[in-house]
PDB file of C-alpha atoms in Angstrom:
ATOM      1  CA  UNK A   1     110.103 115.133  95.041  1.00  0.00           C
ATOM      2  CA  UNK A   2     113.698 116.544  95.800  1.00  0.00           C
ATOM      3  CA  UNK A   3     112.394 117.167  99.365  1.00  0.00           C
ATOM      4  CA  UNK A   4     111.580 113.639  99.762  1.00  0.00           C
ATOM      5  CA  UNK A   5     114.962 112.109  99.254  1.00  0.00           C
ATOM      6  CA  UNK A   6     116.477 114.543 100.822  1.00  0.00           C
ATOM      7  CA  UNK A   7     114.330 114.019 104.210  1.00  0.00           C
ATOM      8  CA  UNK A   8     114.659 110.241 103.542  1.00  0.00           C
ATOM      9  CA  UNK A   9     119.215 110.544 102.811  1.00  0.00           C
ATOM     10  CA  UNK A  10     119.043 112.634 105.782  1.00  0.00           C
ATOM     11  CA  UNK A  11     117.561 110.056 107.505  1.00  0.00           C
ATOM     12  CA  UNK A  12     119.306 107.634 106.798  1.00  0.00           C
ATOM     13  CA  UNK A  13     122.841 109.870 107.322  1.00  0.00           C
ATOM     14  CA  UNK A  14     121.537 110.338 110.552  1.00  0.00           C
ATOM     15  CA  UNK A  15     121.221 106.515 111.373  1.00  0.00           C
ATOM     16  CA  UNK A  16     124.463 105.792 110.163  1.00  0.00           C
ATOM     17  CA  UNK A  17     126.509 108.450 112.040  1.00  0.00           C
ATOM     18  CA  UNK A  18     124.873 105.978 115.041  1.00  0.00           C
ATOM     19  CA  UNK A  19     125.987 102.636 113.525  1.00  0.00           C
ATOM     20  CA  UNK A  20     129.074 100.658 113.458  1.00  0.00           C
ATOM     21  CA  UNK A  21     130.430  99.121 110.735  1.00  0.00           C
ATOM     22  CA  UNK A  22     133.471  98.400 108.579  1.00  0.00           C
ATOM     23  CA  UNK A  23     132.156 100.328 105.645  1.00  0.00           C
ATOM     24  CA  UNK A  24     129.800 103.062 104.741  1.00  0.00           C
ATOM     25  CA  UNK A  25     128.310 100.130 101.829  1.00  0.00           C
ATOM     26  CA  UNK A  26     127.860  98.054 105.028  1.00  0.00           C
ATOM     27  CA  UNK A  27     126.113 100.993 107.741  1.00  0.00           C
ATOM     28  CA  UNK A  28     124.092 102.134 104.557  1.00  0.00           C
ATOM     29  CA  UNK A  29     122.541  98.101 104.147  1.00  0.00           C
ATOM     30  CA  UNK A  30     121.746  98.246 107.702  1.00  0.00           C
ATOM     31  CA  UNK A  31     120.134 101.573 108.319  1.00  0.00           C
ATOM     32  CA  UNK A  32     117.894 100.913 104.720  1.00  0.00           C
ATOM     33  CA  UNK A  33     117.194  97.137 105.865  1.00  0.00           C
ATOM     34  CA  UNK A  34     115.962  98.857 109.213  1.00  0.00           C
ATOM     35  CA  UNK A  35     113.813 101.407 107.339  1.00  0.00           C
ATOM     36  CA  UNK A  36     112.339  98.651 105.822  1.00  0.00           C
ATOM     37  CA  UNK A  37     111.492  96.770 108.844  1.00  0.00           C
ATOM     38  CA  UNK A  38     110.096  99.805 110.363  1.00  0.00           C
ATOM     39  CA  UNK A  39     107.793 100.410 107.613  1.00  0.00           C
ATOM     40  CA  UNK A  40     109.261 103.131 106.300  1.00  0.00           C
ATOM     41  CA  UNK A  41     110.131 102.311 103.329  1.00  0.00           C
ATOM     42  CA  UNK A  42     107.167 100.499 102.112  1.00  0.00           C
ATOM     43  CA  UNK A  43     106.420  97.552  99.248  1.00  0.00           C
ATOM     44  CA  UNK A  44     106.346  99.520  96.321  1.00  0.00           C
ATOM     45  CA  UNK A  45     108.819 102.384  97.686  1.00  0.00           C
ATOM     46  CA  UNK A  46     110.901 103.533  94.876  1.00  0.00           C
ATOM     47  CA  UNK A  47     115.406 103.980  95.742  1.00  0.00           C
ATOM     48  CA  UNK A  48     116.814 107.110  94.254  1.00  0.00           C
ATOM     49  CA  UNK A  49     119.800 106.920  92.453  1.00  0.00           C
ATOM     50  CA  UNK A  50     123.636 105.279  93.793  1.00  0.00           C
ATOM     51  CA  UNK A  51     124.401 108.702  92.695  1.00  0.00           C
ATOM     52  CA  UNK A  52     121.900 110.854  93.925  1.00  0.00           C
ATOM     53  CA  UNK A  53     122.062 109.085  97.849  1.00  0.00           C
ATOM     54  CA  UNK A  54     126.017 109.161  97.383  1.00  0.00           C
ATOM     55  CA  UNK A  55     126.036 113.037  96.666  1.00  0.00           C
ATOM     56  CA  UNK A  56     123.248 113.524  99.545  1.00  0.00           C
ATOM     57  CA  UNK A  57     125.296 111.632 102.370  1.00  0.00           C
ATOM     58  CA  UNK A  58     128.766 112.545 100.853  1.00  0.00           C
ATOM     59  CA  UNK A  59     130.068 109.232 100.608  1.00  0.00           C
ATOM     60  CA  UNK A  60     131.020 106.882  97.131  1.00  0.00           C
ATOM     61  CA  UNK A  61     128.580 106.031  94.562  1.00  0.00           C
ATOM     62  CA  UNK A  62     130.820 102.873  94.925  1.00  0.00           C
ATOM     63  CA  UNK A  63     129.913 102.233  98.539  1.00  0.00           C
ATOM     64  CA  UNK A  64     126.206 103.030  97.618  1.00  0.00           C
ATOM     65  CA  UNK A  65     126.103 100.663  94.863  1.00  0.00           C
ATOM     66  CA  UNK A  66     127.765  97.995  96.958  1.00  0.00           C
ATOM     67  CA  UNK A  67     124.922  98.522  99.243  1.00  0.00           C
ATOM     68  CA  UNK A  68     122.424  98.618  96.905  1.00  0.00           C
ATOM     69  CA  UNK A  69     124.144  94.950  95.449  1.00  0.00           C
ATOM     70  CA  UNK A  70     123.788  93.348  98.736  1.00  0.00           C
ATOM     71  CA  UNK A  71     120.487  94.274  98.899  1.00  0.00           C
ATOM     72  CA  UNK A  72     119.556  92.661  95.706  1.00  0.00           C
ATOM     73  CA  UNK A  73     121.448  90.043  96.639  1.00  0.00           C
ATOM     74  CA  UNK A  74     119.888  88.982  99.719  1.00  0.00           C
ATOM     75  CA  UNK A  75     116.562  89.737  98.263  1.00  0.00           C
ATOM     76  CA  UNK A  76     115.768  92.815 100.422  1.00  0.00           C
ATOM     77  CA  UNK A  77     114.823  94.848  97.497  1.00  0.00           C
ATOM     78  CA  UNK A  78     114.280  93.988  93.651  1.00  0.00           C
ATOM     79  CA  UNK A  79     114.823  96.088  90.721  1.00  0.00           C
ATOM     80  CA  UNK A  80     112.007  96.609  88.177  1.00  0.00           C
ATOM     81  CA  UNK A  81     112.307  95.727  84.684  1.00  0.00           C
ATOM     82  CA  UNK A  82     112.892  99.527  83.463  1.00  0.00           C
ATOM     83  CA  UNK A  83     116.383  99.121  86.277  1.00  0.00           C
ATOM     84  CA  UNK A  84     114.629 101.184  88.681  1.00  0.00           C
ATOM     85  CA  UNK A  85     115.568  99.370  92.574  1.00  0.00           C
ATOM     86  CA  UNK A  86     112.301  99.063  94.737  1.00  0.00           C
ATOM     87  CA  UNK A  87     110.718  97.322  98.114  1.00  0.00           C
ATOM     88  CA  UNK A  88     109.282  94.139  96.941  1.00  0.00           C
ATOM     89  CA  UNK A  89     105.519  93.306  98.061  1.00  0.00           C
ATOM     90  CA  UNK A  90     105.938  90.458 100.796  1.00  0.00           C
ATOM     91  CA  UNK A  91     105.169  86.846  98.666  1.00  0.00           C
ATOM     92  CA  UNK A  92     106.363  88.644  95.398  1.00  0.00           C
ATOM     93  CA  UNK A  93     103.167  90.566  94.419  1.00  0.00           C
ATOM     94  CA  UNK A  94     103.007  93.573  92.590  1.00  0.00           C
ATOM     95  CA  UNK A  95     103.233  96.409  94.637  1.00  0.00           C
ATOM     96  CA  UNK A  96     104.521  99.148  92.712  1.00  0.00           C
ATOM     97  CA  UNK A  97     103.182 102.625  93.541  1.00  0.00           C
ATOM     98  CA  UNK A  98     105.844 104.616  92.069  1.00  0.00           C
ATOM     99  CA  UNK A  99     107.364 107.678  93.840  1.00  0.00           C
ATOM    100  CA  UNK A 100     104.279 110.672  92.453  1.00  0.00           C
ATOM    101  CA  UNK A 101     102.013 108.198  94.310  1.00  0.00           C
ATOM    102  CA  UNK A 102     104.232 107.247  97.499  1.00  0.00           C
ATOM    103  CA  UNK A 103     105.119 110.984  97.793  1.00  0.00           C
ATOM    104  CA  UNK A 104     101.521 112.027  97.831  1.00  0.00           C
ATOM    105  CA  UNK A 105     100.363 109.719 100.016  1.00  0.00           C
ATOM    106  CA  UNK A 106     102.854 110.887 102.568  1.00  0.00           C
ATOM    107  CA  UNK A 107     102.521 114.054 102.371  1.00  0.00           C
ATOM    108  CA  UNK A 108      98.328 113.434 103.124  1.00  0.00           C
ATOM    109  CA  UNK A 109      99.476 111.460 106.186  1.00  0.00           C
ATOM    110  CA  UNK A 110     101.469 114.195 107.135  1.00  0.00           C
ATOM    111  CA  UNK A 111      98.910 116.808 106.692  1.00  0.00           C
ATOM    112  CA  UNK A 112      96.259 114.511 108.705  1.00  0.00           C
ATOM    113  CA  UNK A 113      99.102 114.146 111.648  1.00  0.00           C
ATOM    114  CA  UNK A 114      99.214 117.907 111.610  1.00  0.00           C
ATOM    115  CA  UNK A 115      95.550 118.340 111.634  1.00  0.00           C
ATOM    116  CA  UNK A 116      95.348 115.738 114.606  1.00  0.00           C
ATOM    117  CA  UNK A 117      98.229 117.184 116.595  1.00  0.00           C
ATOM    118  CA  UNK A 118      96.766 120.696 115.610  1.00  0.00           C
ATOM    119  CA  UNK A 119      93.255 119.566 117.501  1.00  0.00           C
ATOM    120  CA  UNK A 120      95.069 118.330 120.833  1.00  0.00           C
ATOM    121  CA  UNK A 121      95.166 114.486 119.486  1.00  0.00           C
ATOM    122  CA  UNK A 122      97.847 112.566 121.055  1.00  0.00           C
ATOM    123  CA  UNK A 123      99.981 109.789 118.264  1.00  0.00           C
ATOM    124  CA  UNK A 124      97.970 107.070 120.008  1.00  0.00           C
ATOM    125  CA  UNK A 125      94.568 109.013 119.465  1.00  0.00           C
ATOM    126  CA  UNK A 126      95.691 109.183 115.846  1.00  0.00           C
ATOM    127  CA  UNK A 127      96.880 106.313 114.754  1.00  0.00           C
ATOM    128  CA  UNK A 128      93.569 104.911 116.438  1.00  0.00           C
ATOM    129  CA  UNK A 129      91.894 107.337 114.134  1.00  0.00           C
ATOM    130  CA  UNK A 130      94.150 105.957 111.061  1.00  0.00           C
ATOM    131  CA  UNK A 131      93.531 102.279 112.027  1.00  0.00           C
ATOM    132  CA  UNK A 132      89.669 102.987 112.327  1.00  0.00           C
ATOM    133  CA  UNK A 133      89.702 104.428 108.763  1.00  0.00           C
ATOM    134  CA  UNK A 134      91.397 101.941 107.623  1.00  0.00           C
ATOM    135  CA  UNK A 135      88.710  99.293 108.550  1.00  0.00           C
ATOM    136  CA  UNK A 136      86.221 101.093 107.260  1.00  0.00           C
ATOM    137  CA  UNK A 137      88.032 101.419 104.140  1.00  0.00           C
ATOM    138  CA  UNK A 138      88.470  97.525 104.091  1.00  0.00           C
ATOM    139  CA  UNK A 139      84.860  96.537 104.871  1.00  0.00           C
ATOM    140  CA  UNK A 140      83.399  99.181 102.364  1.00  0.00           C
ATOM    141  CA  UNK A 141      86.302 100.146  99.876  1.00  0.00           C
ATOM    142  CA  UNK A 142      83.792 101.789  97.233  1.00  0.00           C
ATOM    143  CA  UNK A 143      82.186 103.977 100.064  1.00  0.00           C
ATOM    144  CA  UNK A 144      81.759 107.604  99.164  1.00  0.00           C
ATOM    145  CA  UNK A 145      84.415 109.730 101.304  1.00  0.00           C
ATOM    146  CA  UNK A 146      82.855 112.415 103.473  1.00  0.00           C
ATOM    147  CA  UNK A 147      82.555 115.607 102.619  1.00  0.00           C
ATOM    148  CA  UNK A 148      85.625 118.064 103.542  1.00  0.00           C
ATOM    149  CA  UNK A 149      84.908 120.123 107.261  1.00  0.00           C
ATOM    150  CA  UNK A 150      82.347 117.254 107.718  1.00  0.00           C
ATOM    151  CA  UNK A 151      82.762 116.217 111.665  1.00  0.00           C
TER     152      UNK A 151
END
């Protein structure tokens, strides 16, 4: 799970280095508002720690919680009833697939990008692939999965 955040902080120290802003409270908003928007920080996605982001991009855990404030504030993200911040589900619905879960699934998507690159699949080839399976998964969810090495 360390790996994680520290993929996602670097991420996001990356996008801020890019961005202009009067504070590092108000470049940290926009780059995790934009993460957001791109998808990749999806309904459900769990926020580590003020302390834990300001220690990974070496700024305040002031500036991080003022961040983190404005978010809540403009209701951008939502914090949980155990204080934990989180991406809301769009319309308020209960999305919550807590970070054990989120990590996992990324880290299958990641091994299935691999696997596709590995085979000669170009991104558009796979996300077709991902967007097929997907279908299927929503026109027969209680289908059996195939076998592994099945083709």
């Amino acid at each position: 799970m360390d790996d994680y955040w520290a993929t996602r902080t670097g991420r996001w120290r990356r996008a801020m280095q890019g961005r202009a802003g009067p504070s590092f409270a108000e470049r940290l908003f926009d780059v995790i508002v934009a993460d957001i928007r791109a998808g990749a920080l999806p309904a459900g996605a769990l926020l580590p720690s003020a302390e834990r982001v300001a220690g990974e991009l070496m700024i305040t855990a002031a500036d991080v919680s003022a961040a983190y404030a404005r978010l809540l504030a403009e209701d951008v993200i939502a914090e949980r009833v155990d204080g934990v911040l989180c991406i809301p589900a769009p319309g308020g619905a209960d999305a919550s697939v807590g970070d054990a879960t989120q990590i996992r699934f990324e880290a299958a998507l990641l091994r299935a990008v691999r696997e596709a690159a590995a085979r000669g699949l170009s991104p558009a080839d796979a996300t077709g692939l991902f967007k097929a399976a997907i279908l299927r998964f929503e026109a027969k969810p209680d289908a059996p999965e195939e076998p592994e090495g099945a083709k």
